[in-house]
mmCIF file of C-alpha atoms in Angstrom:
data_model
loop_
_atom_site.group_PDB
_atom_site.id
_atom_site.type_symbol
_atom_site.label_atom_id
_atom_site.label_comp_id
_atom_site.label_asym_id
_atom_site.label_seq_id
_atom_site.Cartn_x
_atom_site.Cartn_y
_atom_site.Cartn_z
ATOM 1 C CA MET I 133 -21.061 10.265 -40.746
ATOM 2 C CA VAL I 134 -19.360 8.071 -43.269
ATOM 3 C CA PRO I 135 -16.387 6.988 -42.543
ATOM 4 C CA THR I 136 -13.332 7.303 -45.197
ATOM 5 C CA GLU I 137 -11.395 4.833 -46.767
ATOM 6 C CA LYS I 138 -8.584 5.566 -44.397
ATOM 7 C CA GLN I 139 -10.796 5.306 -41.332
ATOM 8 C CA SER I 140 -12.330 1.788 -42.456
ATOM 9 C CA LYS I 141 -8.668 1.083 -43.177
ATOM 10 C CA ILE I 142 -7.284 2.368 -39.609
ATOM 11 C CA ALA I 143 -10.728 0.429 -38.261
ATOM 12 C CA VAL I 144 -9.454 -3.292 -39.810
ATOM 13 C CA MET I 145 -5.951 -3.194 -39.010
ATOM 14 C CA LEU I 146 -6.783 -2.592 -34.883
ATOM 15 C CA GLU I 147 -8.772 -5.670 -35.256
ATOM 16 C CA LYS I 148 -6.958 -7.462 -37.024
ATOM 17 C CA ILE I 149 -4.085 -6.289 -34.097
ATOM 18 C CA ARG I 150 -6.981 -7.235 -31.421
ATOM 19 C CA ALA I 151 -7.371 -10.816 -32.940
ATOM 20 C CA PHE I 152 -4.219 -11.199 -32.968
ATOM 21 C CA PHE I 153 -3.330 -10.917 -29.084
ATOM 22 C CA ALA I 154 -6.235 -13.019 -28.695
ATOM 23 C CA LYS I 155 -5.305 -15.485 -30.415
ATOM 24 C CA ILE I 156 -2.119 -15.742 -27.860
ATOM 25 C CA LYS I 157 -2.149 -17.719 -24.907
ATOM 26 C CA LEU I 158 0.775 -18.603 -22.604
ATOM 27 C CA PRO I 159 1.828 -22.484 -22.391
ATOM 28 C CA LYS I 160 -0.075 -24.593 -19.816
ATOM 29 C CA TRP I 161 3.184 -25.238 -17.388
ATOM 30 C CA LEU I 162 3.320 -20.888 -18.041
ATOM 31 C CA GLN I 163 0.428 -20.028 -16.828
ATOM 32 C CA ARG I 164 0.569 -22.337 -13.640
ATOM 33 C CA ILE I 165 3.603 -20.785 -12.864
ATOM 34 C CA ARG I 166 1.978 -17.436 -12.705
ATOM 35 C CA ALA I 167 -1.374 -18.784 -10.929
ATOM 36 C CA SER I 168 1.105 -20.732 -8.534
ATOM 37 C CA LEU I 169 2.901 -16.640 -7.798
ATOM 38 C CA PRO I 170 2.068 -14.475 -5.283
ATOM 39 C CA GLN I 171 0.721 -10.939 -6.561
ATOM 40 C CA GLN I 172 3.625 -9.504 -5.152
ATOM 41 C CA VAL I 173 5.613 -11.007 -7.225
ATOM 42 C CA LYS I 174 3.617 -10.598 -10.300
ATOM 43 C CA MET I 175 3.768 -6.696 -9.943
ATOM 44 C CA THR I 176 7.351 -7.063 -9.598
ATOM 45 C CA ILE I 177 7.507 -9.103 -13.125
ATOM 46 C CA LEU I 178 5.032 -6.708 -14.613
ATOM 47 C CA MET I 179 7.533 -3.557 -13.275
ATOM 48 C CA VAL I 180 10.387 -4.519 -14.599
ATOM 49 C CA VAL I 181 9.387 -6.094 -17.990
ATOM 50 C CA GLY I 182 7.442 -2.454 -18.530
ATOM 51 C CA PHE I 183 11.440 -0.677 -17.549
ATOM 52 C CA THR I 184 12.809 -2.604 -19.501
ATOM 53 C CA MET I 185 10.122 -1.837 -22.745
ATOM 54 C CA VAL I 186 10.529 1.979 -22.005
ATOM 55 C CA PHE I 187 14.329 2.525 -21.041
ATOM 56 C CA SER I 188 14.829 0.157 -24.525
ATOM 57 C CA LEU I 189 12.263 2.622 -26.821
ATOM 58 C CA ILE I 190 13.977 5.967 -24.887
ATOM 59 C CA GLY I 191 17.061 3.960 -25.426
ATOM 60 C CA THR I 192 16.690 3.096 -28.542
ATOM 61 C CA PHE I 193 15.574 6.552 -29.827
ATOM 62 C CA THR I 194 18.035 8.472 -28.403
ATOM 63 C CA ILE I 195 20.597 6.539 -30.283
ATOM 64 C CA SER I 196 18.881 6.911 -33.358
ATOM 65 C CA GLN I 197 18.663 10.867 -33.500
ATOM 66 C CA PHE I 198 22.245 10.389 -32.325
ATOM 67 C CA ARG I 199 23.882 9.206 -35.264
ATOM 68 C CA VAL I 200 21.446 10.847 -37.311
ATOM 69 C CA VAL I 201 22.904 13.980 -35.645
ATOM 70 C CA MET I 202 27.020 12.582 -36.092
ATOM 71 C CA TYR I 203 26.054 10.854 -39.836
ATOM 72 C CA GLY I 204 23.693 12.944 -41.521
ATOM 73 C CA ASN I 205 26.068 15.433 -42.737
ATOM 74 C CA ALA I 206 28.750 12.159 -44.477
ATOM 75 C CA GLN I 207 25.480 10.019 -45.142
ATOM 76 C CA ASP I 208 24.143 13.500 -47.091
ATOM 77 C CA ARG I 209 27.585 13.712 -48.934
ATOM 78 C CA VAL I 210 27.613 10.248 -50.209
ATOM 79 C CA GLU I 211 24.146 10.269 -51.326
ATOM 80 C CA LYS I 212 24.727 13.355 -53.242
ATOM 81 C CA ALA I 213 28.144 12.818 -55.056
ATOM 82 C CA PHE I 214 26.758 11.913 -58.496
ATOM 83 C CA ASP I 215 23.943 15.231 -58.323
ATOM 84 C CA PRO I 216 25.202 17.547 -60.345
ATOM 85 C CA GLN I 217 22.090 19.710 -58.481
ATOM 86 C CA SER I 218 23.665 18.462 -55.118
ATOM 87 C CA GLY I 219 24.352 21.950 -54.805
ATOM 88 C CA PHE I 220 28.396 21.081 -53.173
ATOM 89 C CA ASP I 221 30.905 23.456 -54.918
ATOM 90 C CA ARG I 222 34.165 23.320 -52.775
ATOM 91 C CA PRO I 223 35.592 19.247 -53.077
ATOM 92 C CA LEU I 224 36.410 19.720 -49.342
ATOM 93 C CA GLN I 225 31.986 18.885 -49.094
ATOM 94 C CA THR I 226 32.488 16.653 -51.896
ATOM 95 C CA ALA I 227 32.431 12.633 -50.715
ATOM 96 C CA GLN I 228 35.526 11.421 -52.528
ATOM 97 C CA VAL I 229 34.384 9.003 -56.104
ATOM 98 C CA THR I 230 36.848 5.835 -57.294
ATOM 99 C CA ASP I 231 36.061 3.342 -59.814
ATOM 100 C CA TYR I 232 34.306 0.140 -58.207
ATOM 101 C CA VAL I 233 36.805 -2.332 -59.283
ATOM 102 C CA GLN I 234 36.969 -6.103 -58.477
ATOM 103 C CA THR I 235 38.458 -5.477 -54.833
ATOM 104 C CA PHE I 236 35.913 -3.620 -53.972
ATOM 105 C CA GLN I 237 33.176 -6.005 -55.029
ATOM 106 C CA ASP I 238 34.517 -8.955 -53.769
ATOM 107 C CA ALA I 239 34.987 -6.857 -50.435
ATOM 108 C CA LEU I 240 32.169 -4.817 -50.106
ATOM 109 C CA ALA I 241 29.570 -6.215 -52.233
ATOM 110 C CA LEU I 242 27.470 -2.750 -52.872
ATOM 111 C CA LYS I 243 24.302 -2.455 -54.530
ATOM 112 C CA GLU I 244 23.799 0.215 -56.646
ATOM 113 C CA GLY I 245 21.458 3.486 -55.166
ATOM 114 C CA LYS I 246 21.964 1.812 -51.416
ATOM 115 C CA VAL I 247 24.142 3.917 -48.828
ATOM 116 C CA TYR I 248 26.394 1.728 -46.725
ATOM 117 C CA LEU I 249 28.287 2.312 -43.900
ATOM 118 C CA LYS I 250 30.637 -0.195 -43.604
ATOM 119 C CA SER I 251 34.486 -1.206 -42.009
ATOM 120 C CA TYR I 252 37.153 -1.599 -44.600
ATOM 121 C CA ARG I 253 40.839 -1.181 -43.757
ATOM 122 C CA GLY I 254 40.460 -0.747 -40.558
ATOM 123 C CA SER I 255 38.336 2.200 -40.670
ATOM 124 C CA TRP I 256 34.956 3.230 -40.916
ATOM 125 C CA TYR I 257 33.394 4.309 -44.207
ATOM 126 C CA PHE I 258 30.285 5.340 -45.815
ATOM 127 C CA PHE I 259 29.632 3.910 -49.525
ATOM 128 C CA TYR I 260 27.201 5.197 -52.288
ATOM 129 C CA ARG I 261 27.376 2.884 -55.972
ATOM 130 C CA HIS I 262 26.880 4.579 -58.838
ATOM 131 C CA GLY I 263 27.110 2.212 -61.954
ATOM 132 C CA ASP I 264 30.997 1.436 -62.050
ATOM 133 C CA GLN I 265 32.258 4.040 -60.140
ATOM 134 C CA MET I 266 31.464 4.279 -55.738
ATOM 135 C CA ALA I 267 31.854 7.268 -53.171
ATOM 136 C CA PHE I 268 32.699 6.904 -49.812
ATOM 137 C CA VAL I 269 33.561 9.348 -47.446
ATOM 138 C CA ASP I 270 35.735 8.637 -44.027
ATOM 139 C CA VAL I 271 33.303 8.411 -40.515
ATOM 140 C CA THR I 272 36.010 6.407 -38.438
ATOM 141 C CA THR I 273 35.956 9.252 -35.935
ATOM 142 C CA GLU I 274 32.686 9.856 -36.045
ATOM 143 C CA HIS I 275 31.723 5.901 -35.812
ATOM 144 C CA GLU I 276 34.427 5.885 -32.606
ATOM 145 C CA MET I 277 32.509 8.645 -30.723
ATOM 146 C CA VAL I 278 28.995 7.069 -31.792
ATOM 147 C CA ASP I 279 30.053 3.952 -30.508
ATOM 148 C CA ALA I 280 31.773 4.956 -27.432
ATOM 149 C CA PHE I 281 28.524 6.546 -26.775
ATOM 150 C CA GLN I 282 26.281 3.880 -27.074
ATOM 151 C CA ASN I 283 27.798 1.210 -25.201
ATOM 152 C CA ARG I 284 28.099 4.352 -22.079
ATOM 153 C CA LEU I 285 24.312 4.792 -22.847
ATOM 154 C CA VAL I 286 23.358 1.429 -22.864
ATOM 155 C CA TRP I 287 25.045 1.332 -18.964
ATOM 156 C CA ILE I 288 23.131 4.689 -18.009
ATOM 157 C CA PHE I 289 20.079 3.422 -18.899
ATOM 158 C CA ALA I 290 20.859 -0.348 -17.505
ATOM 159 C CA LEU I 291 22.124 1.554 -13.832
ATOM 160 C CA SER I 292 18.705 3.909 -14.071
ATOM 161 C CA GLU I 293 16.588 1.221 -14.952
ATOM 162 C CA ILE I 294 17.856 -1.147 -12.091
ATOM 163 C CA ALA I 295 17.823 2.063 -9.661
ATOM 164 C CA LEU I 296 13.986 3.061 -10.703
ATOM 165 C CA LEU I 297 12.755 -0.352 -10.665
ATOM 166 C CA LEU I 298 14.287 -0.458 -6.454
ATOM 167 C CA MET I 299 12.707 2.618 -5.755
ATOM 168 C CA ALA I 300 9.629 1.785 -7.505
ATOM 169 C CA ILE I 301 9.354 -1.840 -5.375
ATOM 170 C CA ALA I 302 10.457 -0.340 -2.228
ATOM 171 C CA LEU I 303 7.332 2.522 -3.037
ATOM 172 C CA THR I 304 4.818 0.142 -3.818
ATOM 173 C CA ARG I 305 6.013 -2.256 -1.346
ATOM 174 C CA ALA I 306 5.683 0.627 1.770
ATOM 175 C CA ASN I 307 2.050 1.533 -0.085
ATOM 176 C CA MET I 308 0.717 -2.096 -0.717
ATOM 177 C CA ARG I 309 1.527 -2.332 3.429
ATOM 178 C CA PRO I 310 -1.111 -1.352 5.181
ATOM 179 C CA ILE I 311 -3.148 -2.436 2.906
ATOM 180 C CA MET I 312 -1.954 -5.800 3.366
ATOM 181 C CA ARG I 313 -2.280 -4.929 7.189
ATOM 182 C CA SER I 314 -5.530 -3.776 6.919
ATOM 183 C CA TRP I 315 -6.807 -6.597 4.837
ATOM 184 C CA SER I 316 -5.038 -8.651 7.373
ATOM 185 C CA GLN I 317 -6.338 -7.021 10.208
ATOM 186 C CA GLN I 318 -10.406 -7.278 8.619
ATOM 187 C CA ARG I 319 -9.854 -10.721 8.294
ATOM 188 C CA THR I 320 -8.784 -11.404 11.681
ATOM 189 C CA PHE I 321 -11.091 -8.959 13.028
ATOM 190 C CA VAL I 322 -14.487 -11.025 10.625
ATOM 191 C CA ALA I 323 -13.158 -14.278 11.594
ATOM 192 C CA ASP I 324 -13.234 -13.052 15.804
ATOM 193 C CA ALA I 325 -16.646 -11.282 15.540
ATOM 194 C CA ALA I 326 -17.885 -14.662 14.496
ATOM 195 C CA HIS I 327 -16.001 -16.685 17.086
ATOM 196 C CA GLU I 328 -17.932 -13.807 20.084
ATOM 197 C CA PHE I 329 -20.976 -14.445 18.184
ATOM 198 C CA LYS I 330 -21.113 -17.815 18.045
ATOM 199 C CA THR I 331 -20.171 -18.588 21.818
ATOM 200 C CA PRO I 332 -23.317 -16.796 22.835
ATOM 201 C CA MET I 333 -25.758 -17.986 20.595
ATOM 202 C CA THR I 334 -24.791 -21.206 21.504
ATOM 203 C CA VAL I 335 -25.901 -21.024 25.068
ATOM 204 C CA ILE I 336 -29.629 -18.980 23.917
ATOM 205 C CA GLN I 337 -29.930 -22.120 22.021
ATOM 206 C CA ASN I 338 -28.824 -24.671 24.779
ATOM 207 C CA ASN I 339 -30.784 -22.798 27.345
ATOM 208 C CA LEU I 340 -33.979 -23.110 24.898
ATOM 209 C CA GLU I 341 -32.917 -26.565 23.973
ATOM 210 C CA ARG I 342 -33.108 -27.684 27.386
ATOM 211 C CA MET I 343 -36.876 -24.890 28.426
ATOM 212 C CA LEU I 344 -38.502 -27.030 25.031
ATOM 213 C CA GLU I 345 -37.917 -30.113 26.505
ATOM 214 C CA ARG I 346 -40.375 -29.282 29.404
ATOM 215 C CA PRO I 347 -42.707 -27.291 28.266
ATOM 216 C CA ASN I 348 -45.030 -27.830 30.971
ATOM 217 C CA ASP I 349 -42.633 -26.065 33.960
ATOM 218 C CA THR I 350 -43.189 -23.158 34.934
ATOM 219 C CA VAL I 351 -40.831 -19.346 33.920
ATOM 220 C CA MET I 352 -39.783 -20.742 37.934
ATOM 221 C CA ASP I 353 -38.822 -23.458 36.802
ATOM 222 C CA GLN I 354 -36.753 -22.226 34.377
ATOM 223 C CA VAL I 355 -35.450 -19.207 36.022
ATOM 224 C CA GLU I 356 -31.811 -20.228 35.626
ATOM 225 C CA ASN I 357 -32.124 -21.164 31.550
ATOM 226 C CA VAL I 358 -33.966 -17.723 31.271
ATOM 227 C CA ALA I 359 -30.832 -15.642 33.127
ATOM 228 C CA ASN I 360 -28.336 -17.228 31.300
ATOM 229 C CA ALA I 361 -30.112 -16.555 28.108
ATOM 230 C CA LEU I 362 -30.819 -13.134 29.229
ATOM 231 C CA THR I 363 -26.913 -12.595 29.829
ATOM 232 C CA GLU I 364 -26.248 -13.780 26.985
ATOM 233 C CA VAL I 365 -28.085 -11.620 24.881
ATOM 234 C CA ARG I 366 -27.154 -8.071 26.924
ATOM 235 C CA HIS I 367 -23.278 -9.602 25.557
ATOM 236 C CA LEU I 368 -24.392 -9.662 22.340
ATOM 237 C CA ASN I 369 -26.198 -6.192 22.500
ATOM 238 C CA ASN I 370 -22.919 -4.791 23.622
ATOM 239 C CA LEU I 371 -20.878 -6.536 21.307
ATOM 240 C CA THR I 372 -23.020 -5.316 18.480
ATOM 241 C CA GLY I 373 -23.174 -1.791 20.001
ATOM 242 C CA ASP I 374 -19.263 -1.867 20.005
ATOM 243 C CA LEU I 375 -19.051 -3.463 16.663
ATOM 244 C CA LEU I 376 -21.507 -0.720 14.935
ATOM 245 C CA THR I 377 -19.135 2.223 16.825
ATOM 246 C CA LEU I 378 -16.810 1.292 15.012
ATOM 247 C CA SER I 379 -17.926 0.627 12.081
ATOM 248 C CA GLN I 380 -18.736 3.950 11.746
ATOM 249 C CA ALA I 381 -16.041 5.151 13.267
ATOM 250 C CA ASP I 382 -13.665 2.526 10.058
ATOM 251 C CA ALA I 383 -16.381 4.656 8.078
ATOM 252 C CA ASP I 384 -15.233 8.095 9.283
ATOM 253 C CA VAL I 385 -18.832 8.734 9.881
ATOM 254 C CA PRO I 386 -19.200 12.101 12.116
ATOM 255 C CA LEU I 387 -20.032 10.437 15.507
ATOM 256 C CA PHE I 388 -18.741 13.994 17.715
ATOM 257 C CA ALA I 389 -20.532 16.555 19.263
ATOM 258 C CA PHE I 390 -18.167 18.978 20.634
ATOM 259 C CA ALA I 391 -18.874 21.069 23.252
ATOM 260 C CA ASP I 392 -17.259 22.750 26.643
ATOM 261 C CA VAL I 393 -17.383 20.034 29.224
ATOM 262 C CA ASP I 394 -15.952 19.932 32.861
ATOM 263 C CA LEU I 395 -13.376 17.432 32.405
ATOM 264 C CA ALA I 396 -12.692 17.244 35.929
ATOM 265 C CA ALA I 397 -17.236 16.620 36.905
ATOM 266 C CA ILE I 398 -16.931 14.029 34.368
ATOM 267 C CA ALA I 399 -14.643 11.657 36.235
ATOM 268 C CA ARG I 400 -16.058 12.174 39.878
ATOM 269 C CA GLU I 401 -19.277 11.216 37.938
ATOM 270 C CA VAL I 402 -17.842 7.967 36.330
ATOM 271 C CA GLY I 403 -15.808 7.779 39.759
ATOM 272 C CA ASP I 404 -18.959 7.308 42.286
ATOM 273 C CA ILE I 405 -20.249 5.009 38.819
ATOM 274 C CA TYR I 406 -17.508 2.038 40.222
ATOM 275 C CA GLU I 407 -16.868 3.047 43.490
ATOM 276 C CA PHE I 408 -19.718 0.520 44.269
ATOM 277 C CA ASN I 409 -17.983 -1.867 42.333
ATOM 278 C CA ALA I 410 -14.148 -1.564 44.100
ATOM 279 C CA GLU I 411 -15.955 -1.976 47.150
ATOM 280 C CA GLU I 412 -17.528 -5.500 46.296
ATOM 281 C CA LYS I 413 -13.691 -6.304 44.672
ATOM 282 C CA GLY I 414 -12.002 -4.566 46.829
ATOM 283 C CA GLN I 415 -10.457 -2.467 45.835
ATOM 284 C CA THR I 416 -9.999 1.937 46.169
ATOM 285 C CA LEU I 417 -11.369 3.850 44.099
ATOM 286 C CA SER I 418 -9.501 7.386 43.561
ATOM 287 C CA VAL I 419 -9.708 10.602 41.656
ATOM 288 C CA ASP I 420 -7.769 13.528 41.442
ATOM 289 C CA VAL I 421 -9.021 15.812 39.549
ATOM 290 C CA PRO I 422 -9.029 19.896 40.334
ATOM 291 C CA GLU I 423 -12.734 21.383 40.723
ATOM 292 C CA THR I 424 -12.775 22.165 37.334
ATOM 293 C CA LEU I 425 -11.362 21.382 34.119
ATOM 294 C CA PRO I 426 -12.323 22.973 31.480
ATOM 295 C CA MET I 427 -11.882 21.884 27.758
ATOM 296 C CA VAL I 428 -14.269 21.640 24.042
ATOM 297 C CA GLY I 429 -14.800 17.609 23.211
ATOM 298 C CA ASP I 430 -17.760 14.994 23.272
ATOM 299 C CA ALA I 431 -18.942 14.755 26.723
ATOM 300 C CA GLN I 432 -20.603 11.607 25.754
ATOM 301 C CA ARG I 433 -17.416 10.381 24.527
ATOM 302 C CA LEU I 434 -15.318 11.182 27.113
ATOM 303 C CA ARG I 435 -17.900 9.528 29.559
ATOM 304 C CA GLN I 436 -17.153 6.355 27.551
ATOM 305 C CA LEU I 437 -13.646 6.816 27.883
ATOM 306 C CA LEU I 438 -13.305 6.846 31.596
ATOM 307 C CA VAL I 439 -16.073 4.198 31.807
ATOM 308 C CA ILE I 440 -13.861 1.298 29.475
ATOM 309 C CA LEU I 441 -10.622 2.211 31.160
ATOM 310 C CA THR I 442 -11.871 2.513 34.971
ATOM 311 C CA ASP I 443 -14.167 -0.914 34.025
ATOM 312 C CA ASN I 444 -11.145 -2.411 32.382
ATOM 313 C CA ALA I 445 -8.711 -1.539 35.681
ATOM 314 C CA GLN I 446 -11.338 -2.830 38.377
ATOM 315 C CA LYS I 447 -11.535 -6.414 36.107
ATOM 316 C CA TYR I 448 -8.100 -7.066 36.002
ATOM 317 C CA ALA I 449 -6.301 -5.302 38.828
ATOM 318 C CA GLY I 450 -7.535 -7.847 40.711
ATOM 319 C CA GLU I 451 -8.206 -8.080 44.696
ATOM 320 C CA GLY I 452 -6.726 -5.053 47.022
ATOM 321 C CA ALA I 453 -5.894 -3.073 44.275
ATOM 322 C CA ASN I 454 -5.861 1.024 43.947
ATOM 323 C CA VAL I 455 -7.309 2.654 40.217
ATOM 324 C CA VAL I 456 -7.193 6.196 40.649
ATOM 325 C CA ILE I 457 -8.387 8.475 37.599
ATOM 326 C CA SER I 458 -6.261 11.917 37.714
ATOM 327 C CA ALA I 459 -6.801 15.128 35.126
ATOM 328 C CA SER I 460 -4.885 17.529 35.026
ATOM 329 C CA ALA I 461 -3.858 20.732 32.661
ATOM 330 C CA ALA I 462 -0.716 20.888 30.883
ATOM 331 C CA GLY I 463 -0.290 23.999 28.863
ATOM 332 C CA ASN I 464 -2.865 23.522 26.049
ATOM 333 C CA ASN I 465 -3.503 19.958 26.959
ATOM 334 C CA ILE I 466 -4.771 17.979 29.294
ATOM 335 C CA LYS I 467 -3.542 15.085 30.647
ATOM 336 C CA LEU I 468 -5.498 12.529 31.598
ATOM 337 C CA GLN I 469 -4.926 9.164 33.276
ATOM 338 C CA VAL I 470 -6.235 6.064 34.399
ATOM 339 C CA SER I 471 -3.746 4.054 36.733
ATOM 340 C CA ASP I 472 -3.740 0.882 38.442
ATOM 341 C CA THR I 473 -1.801 -1.035 41.070
ATOM 342 C CA GLY I 474 -2.256 -4.403 39.536
ATOM 343 C CA LYS I 475 -0.035 -6.940 37.634
ATOM 344 C CA GLY I 476 0.451 -5.169 35.170
ATOM 345 C CA VAL I 477 0.959 -5.774 31.041
ATOM 346 C CA PRO I 478 4.012 -7.784 29.615
ATOM 347 C CA ASP I 479 5.759 -5.418 26.867
ATOM 348 C CA ALA I 480 4.654 -7.563 24.729
ATOM 349 C CA ASP I 481 1.484 -7.322 25.059
ATOM 350 C CA LYS I 482 1.543 -3.689 25.132
ATOM 351 C CA GLN I 483 1.651 -2.889 21.818
ATOM 352 C CA HIS I 484 -2.043 -4.941 20.741
ATOM 353 C CA LEU I 485 -3.984 -4.223 23.629
ATOM 354 C CA PHE I 486 -5.776 -1.582 21.742
ATOM 355 C CA ASP I 487 -6.014 -4.228 17.951
ATOM 356 C CA ARG I 488 -9.774 -5.792 17.859
ATOM 357 C CA PHE I 489 -10.677 -8.820 19.901
ATOM 358 C CA TYR I 490 -7.060 -9.046 21.860
ATOM 359 C CA ARG I 491 -6.630 -9.708 24.966
ATOM 360 C CA VAL I 492 -4.250 -10.131 27.704
ATOM 361 C CA ASP I 493 -5.212 -12.520 29.572
ATOM 362 C CA LYS I 494 -7.805 -14.777 26.771
ATOM 363 C CA ALA I 495 -9.213 -17.787 29.819
ATOM 364 C CA ARG I 496 -11.128 -14.831 31.699
ATOM 365 C CA SER I 497 -12.488 -12.935 28.511
ATOM 366 C CA ARG I 498 -15.040 -14.727 29.611
ATOM 367 C CA SER I 499 -15.801 -14.873 33.002
ATOM 368 C CA THR I 500 -15.211 -10.993 32.605
ATOM 369 C CA GLY I 501 -17.610 -10.210 30.507
ATOM 370 C CA GLY I 502 -15.233 -8.149 27.948
ATOM 371 C CA HIS I 503 -15.304 -9.361 23.911
ATOM 372 C CA GLY I 504 -11.501 -7.266 23.126
ATOM 373 C CA LEU I 505 -13.358 -4.013 22.120
ATOM 374 C CA GLY I 506 -13.285 -1.751 24.403
ATOM 375 C CA LEU I 507 -9.560 -0.510 24.194
ATOM 376 C CA ALA I 508 -10.343 -0.652 20.348
ATOM 377 C CA ILE I 509 -13.013 2.542 21.553
ATOM 378 C CA ALA I 510 -10.906 4.511 23.430
ATOM 379 C CA LYS I 511 -7.954 4.708 21.387
ATOM 380 C CA TRP I 512 -10.901 5.730 18.988
ATOM 381 C CA VAL I 513 -11.939 8.241 20.917
ATOM 382 C CA VAL I 514 -9.060 10.253 22.060
ATOM 383 C CA GLN I 515 -8.033 10.320 17.855
ATOM 384 C CA GLY I 516 -11.125 11.747 17.487
ATOM 385 C CA HIS I 517 -10.045 14.388 20.026
ATOM 386 C CA ARG I 518 -6.856 15.018 18.411
ATOM 387 C CA GLY I 519 -5.040 13.121 21.445
ATOM 388 C CA SER I 520 -2.940 10.513 22.048
ATOM 389 C CA ILE I 521 -3.161 7.342 24.240
ATOM 390 C CA GLU I 522 -0.581 4.674 25.722
ATOM 391 C CA VAL I 523 0.199 2.845 27.757
ATOM 392 C CA LEU I 524 2.940 2.634 30.133
ATOM 393 C CA ASP I 525 4.641 0.183 33.496
ATOM 394 C CA ASN I 526 3.111 1.651 36.938
ATOM 395 C CA GLN I 527 5.426 1.727 39.818
ATOM 396 C CA PRO I 528 6.402 -0.554 41.769
ATOM 397 C CA HIS I 529 4.119 -2.862 39.291
ATOM 398 C CA GLY I 530 0.344 -2.428 37.816
ATOM 399 C CA THR I 531 -0.836 -0.359 34.827
ATOM 400 C CA VAL I 532 -1.512 2.949 33.932
ATOM 401 C CA PHE I 533 -3.307 4.177 30.121
ATOM 402 C CA SER I 534 -2.210 7.820 29.915
ATOM 403 C CA MET I 535 -3.721 10.270 27.816
ATOM 404 C CA THR I 536 -2.815 13.865 26.097
ATOM 405 C CA MET I 537 -5.739 16.021 24.280
ATOM 406 C CA PRO I 538 -5.963 19.056 23.520
ATOM 407 C CA LYS I 539 -8.154 21.727 25.228
ATOM 408 C CA ASN I 540 -9.938 22.874 22.230
ATOM 409 C CA GLN I 541 -11.000 21.492 18.601
ATOM 410 C CA LYS I 542 -12.180 22.562 15.973
ATOM 411 C CA LEU I 543 -15.554 23.412 16.128
ATOM 412 C CA LYS I 544 -17.486 23.179 12.871
#
């Protein structure tokens, strides 16, 4: 299809406009200022400029249309005052005509064939010159209305722009807040993960280097180095598994297989597993659940949840503490708790307990074998069951992890 001459002209004009804007470059000092501004400030400035342009265009169009409505009849009357075919029959519909004398020439300086809106002796008129004559219409009242409307419209648009700009900034910041929080958490997560991987890998590297220094030693001679390396490998394996679980959770990968389960049986099973650990630590572990507690859930994930919380309680409660796993029905919900009588958790740390890689006692993290991901996974399991989890103070001392989950889930 061959472009028409009009289309070719439009294409040429668009190309010239594009080339014009391509040549526009900000001064270097302005470029430095722009580069130094935070992204939020740039967005705010962009919104201010955008809103100002939009409201300016709307205001200009509105005022121009109002002027057409108010002045249209008067302007038409002076333009057709000397036209015999104008159709103005009655005197009230025609403009007044007078000679264009020297006095008017000095005060108005009118060009022939053009309509003027000018102020003359305290009043506003439309003037139209035709040879040695001049037609005019008094529009003082209309001009005052236009002027008043224009001033009010400027204030209305200015206040509207400020209000909408503040709303836009507030909404933008509200929408950006979770994004910035996620970005910050992601950066922290990557840094913490790198740190968690670096420590065991360094231990493994050191042990292997010591073993290479003595190539003639037997396995029994290097059993300590092998055992240390194996411990760190297990730590890395657990860490990798937890990171994989959390990454799948972030990607919304379906990891729950809901079915009819007995939470009481799961709680007793976990209690039996950790009973020996309690004896070794000089603690007591009790399970307070009814004979059966049916619910719809993922048995493997619920067991993982109780393992994490019970193991965490035993690690940090201290010698002589009492750890209790309790569960009961509460209407259409299940209330599950894991409590201990340890030293408790400071209030400042409670809001961060479920953050990834967060530890209350950082000095004991390596000795206890934790890497700060267990509680994050526990929260994910509870939320996957459409439940909630919170950290409470146990009386007279200690910590309670309290969870509420519905008995039934939507099976897919």
